[in-house]
Structures are given as C-alpha cells and as structure tokens.
C-alpha cells in the first residue's frame, strides 16, 4: 500500500497525528496538500509535545522526506520559525521540499484577512487571521506570488508591486488603513530566498517518481471535510480543498495512484470559528466535553465548540472522500457518561431530513434527532485490543460504524503514541 491520504471528517482537530503515528516509521514521504499555517497538529512523543502549523508531521521522523505541495499556501516566516523552534529543542530536522508552484502568504494577505473579518461584523467567518483566504484569492485571481518567484528577484518585485497597486487603494480608501510599501514586502520575502532556494522543486515529478520506486507516500490533510471550500458549511469554511481530491490537485499525483483514504473521526464533534454545528451543546454537558477532551484550538487557543457525535455529518464525508477506513479518535473522552446521544438525522422547518441537508438554510435550521446509547465507566486508556473495551464501548463503536457506513480500523484511547487500538493495519 504505497500511497495513503489522511483527511479529517468533521471540522478539524480530529487528532490526525494519532493516525500518522500509527503508520510508524514506514512513511518515506509526508506531503501537505492544502491549507497553510491555519492548521495545527499536535504530536506527543514520550513526555514531549510538539505543535506544528505548517510543517508536515513527518518532520520528526528522520527517515521521512517532507514535502509542501502546490496546493499549500506558505508563510516563509512561519516556516523558518517552526524549523528553528524544533532545532532549539535539540531535534535535527530537515527543511521540507517545497513545490515551485506553491503560493506564498505575504504580510499584505495577513493585513487583509484581519481587516476584512473586522469589517464583516457578525458575518465574520472566524478565520485564523493568518492570511489564508487572501492568499488563495490571489491565486485564483492570478496575481499570487509563488515559491518559484523567489528564484527571480526582479520578477518578484514586479509581481508584488502589481498586486499591491489595487490592494493599497482598498486598504487606504475603503478600510482606512496605511498603504503597504511593495519594496519592504519584496525585501522581507527575499530575506528567506537563500535558505529556501535549494528546497524549491518540481514536487509532482518527485512524488510520482517516489511512487514508481515503491516508496510509501503519506498525503496529510489539514483542516477537514466540512471546512472544504466546495463541500463544507460554506461560507464558514477555509479557502482550499482539504477533501481527498485535494491530495491530487494539491500535489500533482493522479487519482489512480492513491491506494487508501483514511478518515479521521473524533468520537464526538467539535468546531472552532463561526458557522452551523447541529449537535453543538451550549450547556454544562458541552463544557464538560470541552474540559475532558481539552478542546482548545492548537492554532489560536480558542475554546472549541463541543457536541455529541453527528452521524450524517461523518457519513457525508465518507461518501465524498471515498474513505476506505476510519480512525476513531478520543474515545476515552467519552468514559463516564451514563448515556451517549448520537445524532442519526435532523429535523429542519418541521421536515425530517435524510442524510446531510441540501442547502445552507437547512444546515442552519437542522435540529438533531438523537439515538441514546448506553455509556461506560471503565477506564479504557490501557486497552490495546478491541476485545479489551467494555461491552457498551464496543457497542458504541459498532453502532457508529453502521451509521457512517465505513469500517473503523483504528481507535485512539489516549493522547500518547502507544494509546491506540489497531483493528486493520493502515499500511
Ligand atoms: P481560515 O482557514 O483561517 O481562513 O479560517 C476559516 C475557518 O476554518 C475558521 O472557522 C477557522 O477556525 C477554521 N479552520 C482553519 N483551519 C483549521 C484547523 O486546522 N482546524 C480547525 N479549524 C480550522
């Protein structure tokens, strides 16, 4: 099984690091294909916790080559900062390879992200403020800056100037902000050129060659299905395609070369930022879930919105991503509840909805229909085989499996690397 895509099935923060860990040291290439430093993945190694936003999680594995695909938007300051941070902690990490076609987040993208959110008032998206949306807007508008532009300083200066010509009008005349000096931006980007230049590559060719050679390639999704700009809860989404198809368009590897697509599913539901969330619990139970699951954003520190498991939400992700397997995370967080409600459908405007709602309006109006499953009180953090789980816990997993329509091949029972139950090996 040489190529495997990992995708979050809900609204992010499903604990993708857990599944990546389960692949052990067998991954030769770890590739990011969408998003930027809006992501946040936490990897626990022994007593140490590492949180990364832009670097692929394979960076901690010395035998793994990390690649940032063309579908990613790269903040060069963040990249340098994350590498320096890991090296300061004594890790001998390699600089990732970067697709020549990957777009660069510039300081003006960050300014625009923040200022447009402020202007949007109660219609704001709740972005991470990292410049992600404006960088992708420039890509689609064909006025973006790409990694390869660092190889051509004069061309870069022209592009920055052209891009800022209209943005400065907008900043000064609409948003009442100071104009941004194109020369300062160009210099800031070029300050990274000497370091980054040797790592700018034709990533599509490299990865296809790696697959020809039988190497194991892991495509590491950032964000998640329901934050996808096409399939998520639009407009409360990110500006790229975290769904499995993004692994192809975001790297240049064709769909026939993908062997396995693994959905990462949290045993309950969380969301950061604005937008609809049918099973959100605004009461003490929600607070208890947040406390037990330590549900605070890895990127912004914001408290995550928490709720019960939403089966139609995940079933939709199973269909669109074509998951071959699901890895269920944070099952241990549910220990101790007498009853566990699971959403099996919705009511909206007095109609029962089968599956995921069709329109934005229906998603906003969706009221969950719950099936109540019995809980368990036994500690499951030491379980390493499915049979070690208490009967009610096994029944919970089996019921989720039936409701989402995909086999559950792995289960996370604690934050530690070894705290997993592997039912079907992922590689
Ligand atoms: P942006 O990606 O910064 O533009 O933010 C758009 C929406 O996606 C906001 O609701 C963010 O909170 C959310 N978001 C972006 N990245 C992540 C992530 O990695 N995990 C969870 N939510 C995210």
Short mmCIF file of N, CA and C and ligand atoms in Angstrom, two decimals, residues 11-13 16 38-40 113 125-133 222-223 227 236-239 271-274 299 302, ligand 1:
data_model
loop_
_atom_site.label_atom_id
_atom_site.label_comp_id
_atom_site.label_asym_id
_atom_site.label_seq_id
_atom_site.Cartn_x
_atom_site.Cartn_y
_atom_site.Cartn_z
N UNK A 11 -14.89 18.96 11.52
CA UNK A 11 -14.45 20.35 11.30
C UNK A 11 -13.01 20.58 11.74
N UNK A 12 -12.20 19.56 11.66
CA UNK A 12 -10.79 19.73 12.05
C UNK A 12 -10.55 19.31 13.48
N UNK A 13 -9.28 19.21 13.83
CA UNK A 13 -8.87 18.88 15.19
C UNK A 13 -9.34 17.50 15.61
N UNK A 16 -5.42 14.00 13.89
CA UNK A 16 -4.84 13.27 12.74
C UNK A 16 -3.46 12.71 13.07
N UNK A 38 -2.83 27.77 9.07
CA UNK A 38 -4.10 27.77 9.83
C UNK A 38 -4.28 26.43 10.52
N UNK A 39 -3.60 25.40 10.05
CA UNK A 39 -3.69 24.08 10.66
C UNK A 39 -2.91 24.07 11.97
N UNK A 40 -3.16 23.05 12.75
CA UNK A 40 -2.38 22.90 13.97
C UNK A 40 -2.41 21.44 14.34
N UNK A 113 -6.72 39.80 5.71
CA UNK A 113 -7.52 38.79 6.42
C UNK A 113 -8.15 39.44 7.67
N UNK A 125 -16.21 35.14 9.43
CA UNK A 125 -16.04 33.68 9.31
C UNK A 125 -15.39 33.12 10.57
N UNK A 126 -14.67 33.99 11.27
CA UNK A 126 -13.88 33.49 12.41
C UNK A 126 -12.61 32.83 11.92
N UNK A 127 -11.95 33.48 10.95
CA UNK A 127 -10.73 32.88 10.37
C UNK A 127 -9.62 32.87 11.42
N UNK A 128 -8.55 32.19 11.09
CA UNK A 128 -7.40 32.16 11.99
C UNK A 128 -6.57 33.44 11.86
N UNK A 129 -6.91 34.29 10.90
CA UNK A 129 -6.21 35.57 10.74
C UNK A 129 -4.81 35.43 10.17
N UNK A 130 -4.51 34.30 9.54
CA UNK A 130 -3.15 34.05 9.07
C UNK A 130 -2.95 34.45 7.60
N UNK A 131 -3.96 35.01 6.97
CA UNK A 131 -3.80 35.45 5.57
C UNK A 131 -4.14 34.36 4.57
N UNK A 132 -4.74 33.28 5.04
CA UNK A 132 -5.00 32.12 4.18
C UNK A 132 -5.96 32.49 3.03
N UNK A 133 -7.14 33.03 3.38
CA UNK A 133 -8.14 33.35 2.36
C UNK A 133 -7.61 34.34 1.33
N UNK A 222 -4.94 18.82 5.94
CA UNK A 222 -5.07 19.79 7.02
C UNK A 222 -6.55 20.20 7.06
N UNK A 223 -6.96 20.89 8.10
CA UNK A 223 -8.38 21.21 8.28
C UNK A 223 -9.23 19.94 8.13
N UNK A 227 -14.79 21.81 6.34
CA UNK A 227 -14.20 23.14 6.14
C UNK A 227 -13.77 23.31 4.69
N UNK A 236 -18.77 29.36 5.87
CA UNK A 236 -17.93 29.21 7.07
C UNK A 236 -16.95 28.06 6.86
N UNK A 237 -16.04 28.28 5.95
CA UNK A 237 -15.10 27.23 5.53
C UNK A 237 -13.72 27.86 5.36
N UNK A 238 -12.75 27.04 5.08
CA UNK A 238 -11.44 27.56 4.72
C UNK A 238 -11.42 27.74 3.20
N UNK A 239 -10.30 28.21 2.65
CA UNK A 239 -10.31 28.60 1.24
C UNK A 239 -9.63 27.57 0.34
N UNK A 271 -15.87 22.10 16.85
CA UNK A 271 -15.68 23.08 15.78
C UNK A 271 -15.05 24.33 16.38
N UNK A 272 -14.14 24.97 15.63
CA UNK A 272 -13.59 26.27 16.03
C UNK A 272 -14.06 27.29 15.01
N UNK A 273 -14.34 28.49 15.44
CA UNK A 273 -14.78 29.52 14.50
C UNK A 273 -16.29 29.51 14.35
N UNK A 274 -16.77 30.36 13.43
CA UNK A 274 -18.22 30.52 13.27
C UNK A 274 -18.78 29.43 12.36
N UNK A 299 -4.09 26.27 17.17
CA UNK A 299 -3.53 27.41 16.45
C UNK A 299 -3.84 28.73 17.14
N UNK A 302 -8.41 29.23 20.92
CA UNK A 302 -9.84 29.47 21.19
C UNK A 302 -10.50 28.20 21.73
P1 LIG B 1 -9.06 30.27 7.71
O1 LIG B 1 -8.66 28.90 7.23
O2 LIG B 1 -8.03 30.90 8.62
O3 LIG B 1 -9.48 31.17 6.60
O4 LIG B 1 -10.37 30.07 8.63
C1 LIG B 1 -11.60 29.64 8.09
C2 LIG B 1 -12.33 28.72 9.08
O5 LIG B 1 -11.64 27.47 9.16
C3 LIG B 1 -12.40 29.24 10.52
O6 LIG B 1 -13.63 28.81 11.09
C4 LIG B 1 -11.23 28.54 11.22
O7 LIG B 1 -11.43 28.43 12.61
C5 LIG B 1 -11.31 27.18 10.53
N1 LIG B 1 -10.04 26.47 10.50
C6 LIG B 1 -8.99 26.71 9.68
N2 LIG B 1 -8.02 25.82 9.93
C7 LIG B 1 -8.46 24.98 10.88
C8 LIG B 1 -7.91 23.80 11.51
O8 LIG B 1 -6.80 23.33 11.21
N3 LIG B 1 -8.70 23.23 12.46
C9 LIG B 1 -9.92 23.69 12.77
N4 LIG B 1 -10.48 24.76 12.20
C10 LIG B 1 -9.75 25.40 11.26
#
